[in-house]
């Protein structure tokens, strides 16, 4: 997998790497799903679109993960199987833009733990020689 769950005091952290910025965002989101339950159904659930804008990539990652937690709470689904596309500011637009999809597995089909929030605590998003890496702590 392109992510690993890391113990972090009373919280949980996700460390991820991918060749692209879009890929590392999707990997962290997949890590959020893995932190939420032990087993994700291979099928079922509807495809849901998501879009987020922010001033910088770190804020975009935070806002995206926060949106996924909100979607879980409002739609009563576990967002899994994330597909992400990141657009850098261009053409007079001064914000980074994320568009993507996820498969929303109904919460009554999984034994989910509550991940309360994404935090900026120790968050990092770095471009590396191999692509991108991220580290995100979630409040559980």
Coordinates of C-alpha atoms in Angstrom, one line a residue:
X1 CA 0.0 0.0 0.0
X2 CA 1.2 3.6 -0.5
X3 CA 0.4 4.5 3.1
X4 CA 1.2 3.2 6.6
X5 CA -0.7 3.8 9.8
X6 CA 1.5 5.1 12.6
X7 CA 0.7 5.1 16.3
X8 CA 0.7 8.6 17.7
X9 CA 0.0 9.1 21.4
X10 CA -3.9 8.9 21.7
X11 CA -4.3 9.7 18.0
X12 CA -3.5 7.9 14.7
X13 CA -1.2 9.2 12.0
X14 CA -1.0 8.3 8.3
X15 CA 2.3 8.4 6.4
X16 CA 2.1 8.2 2.6
X17 CA 4.1 8.5 -0.5
X18 CA 3.3 8.6 -4.2
X19 CA 4.9 9.7 -7.4
X20 CA 2.4 12.6 -7.8
X21 CA 0.7 15.1 -5.6
X22 CA -2.7 13.7 -6.5
X23 CA -1.5 10.3 -5.7
X24 CA -0.3 11.2 -2.2
X25 CA -3.6 12.9 -1.4
X26 CA -5.5 9.8 -2.4
X27 CA -3.1 7.6 -0.4
X28 CA -3.6 9.7 2.7
X29 CA -7.4 9.5 2.2
X30 CA -7.1 5.7 1.8
X31 CA -5.1 5.7 5.1
X32 CA -8.0 7.7 6.8
X33 CA -10.4 4.9 5.7
X34 CA -8.0 2.2 7.0
X35 CA -7.8 4.1 10.3
X36 CA -11.6 4.1 10.5
X37 CA -12.1 0.3 10.1
X38 CA -10.3 -2.9 9.9
X39 CA -12.0 -4.4 6.8
X40 CA -13.4 -2.4 3.9
X41 CA -16.0 -4.2 1.6
X42 CA -14.6 -4.8 -1.9
X43 CA -17.9 -3.9 -3.5
X44 CA -21.0 -1.8 -2.9
X45 CA -21.6 1.8 -2.2
X46 CA -22.1 4.7 -4.6
X47 CA -19.6 6.9 -6.3
X48 CA -19.6 10.4 -4.8
X49 CA -17.8 13.5 -6.2
X50 CA -15.9 15.9 -4.0
X51 CA -14.3 19.3 -4.8
X52 CA -12.1 21.5 -2.5
X53 CA -10.2 24.8 -3.1
X54 CA -7.4 26.2 -0.9
X55 CA -4.6 28.8 -1.0
X56 CA -1.8 26.3 -0.6
X57 CA -1.2 22.5 -1.0
X58 CA -1.0 21.9 2.8
X59 CA -4.3 23.7 3.4
X60 CA -5.8 21.8 0.4
X61 CA -4.8 18.4 2.0
X62 CA -6.3 19.5 5.4
X63 CA -9.5 20.7 3.8
X64 CA -9.9 17.6 1.6
X65 CA -9.5 15.3 4.6
X66 CA -11.9 17.5 6.7
X67 CA -14.4 17.3 3.8
X68 CA -14.2 13.5 3.8
X69 CA -14.9 13.3 7.6
X70 CA -17.8 15.7 7.0
X71 CA -19.1 13.5 4.2
X72 CA -18.9 10.5 6.5
X73 CA -20.9 12.3 9.1
X74 CA -23.6 13.8 6.8
X75 CA -24.0 10.9 4.3
X76 CA -23.4 8.1 6.8
X77 CA -20.8 6.5 4.5
X78 CA -17.2 5.5 4.8
X79 CA -15.3 7.2 1.9
X80 CA -13.0 4.6 0.3
X81 CA -11.2 4.0 -3.1
X82 CA -10.2 7.7 -3.6
X83 CA -9.5 9.1 -7.0
X84 CA -8.0 12.6 -6.9
X85 CA -7.0 15.3 -9.4
X86 CA -5.1 18.4 -8.2
X87 CA -4.9 21.6 -10.3
X88 CA -2.3 24.3 -9.5
X89 CA -3.3 27.9 -9.6
X90 CA -3.5 29.1 -13.2
X91 CA -5.5 31.3 -15.6
X92 CA -6.3 34.0 -13.1
X93 CA -7.4 31.4 -10.4
X94 CA -5.2 31.9 -7.3
X95 CA -6.2 28.8 -5.5
X96 CA -5.2 25.1 -5.7
X97 CA -8.2 22.9 -6.7
X98 CA -8.9 19.3 -5.9
X99 CA -11.6 17.3 -7.7
X100 CA -12.2 13.7 -7.1
X101 CA -14.4 10.8 -6.3
X102 CA -14.7 8.1 -3.7
X103 CA -16.9 5.1 -3.1
X104 CA -19.2 5.7 -0.2
X105 CA -19.7 2.5 1.7
X106 CA -22.8 2.7 4.0
X107 CA -21.6 2.8 7.6
X108 CA -24.1 0.1 8.6
X109 CA -22.0 -2.3 6.4
X110 CA -18.7 -1.7 8.3
X111 CA -17.6 -1.8 11.9
X112 CA -16.2 1.7 11.8
X113 CA -14.3 3.6 14.5
X114 CA -14.8 7.3 14.8
X115 CA -12.0 9.5 13.5
X116 CA -13.0 12.9 14.9
X117 CA -10.9 15.3 13.0
X118 CA -7.8 15.9 10.9
X119 CA -5.2 18.1 12.7
X120 CA -2.4 20.4 11.6
X121 CA -0.3 18.9 14.4
X122 CA 2.9 17.6 12.8
X123 CA 1.3 17.7 9.3
X124 CA 3.9 17.7 6.5
X125 CA 3.6 17.6 2.7
X126 CA 6.9 17.4 0.9
X127 CA 8.1 17.0 -2.6
X128 CA 10.9 14.4 -2.8
X129 CA 13.1 13.0 -5.5
X130 CA 10.6 10.1 -5.8
X131 CA 7.5 12.3 -5.9
X132 CA 5.6 13.4 -2.8
X133 CA 5.3 12.3 0.8
X134 CA 2.8 13.3 3.5
X135 CA 2.3 12.8 7.2
X136 CA -1.0 13.6 8.8
X137 CA -2.3 13.1 12.4
X138 CA -6.0 12.4 13.0
X139 CA -7.8 12.9 16.3
X140 CA -9.6 9.7 17.4

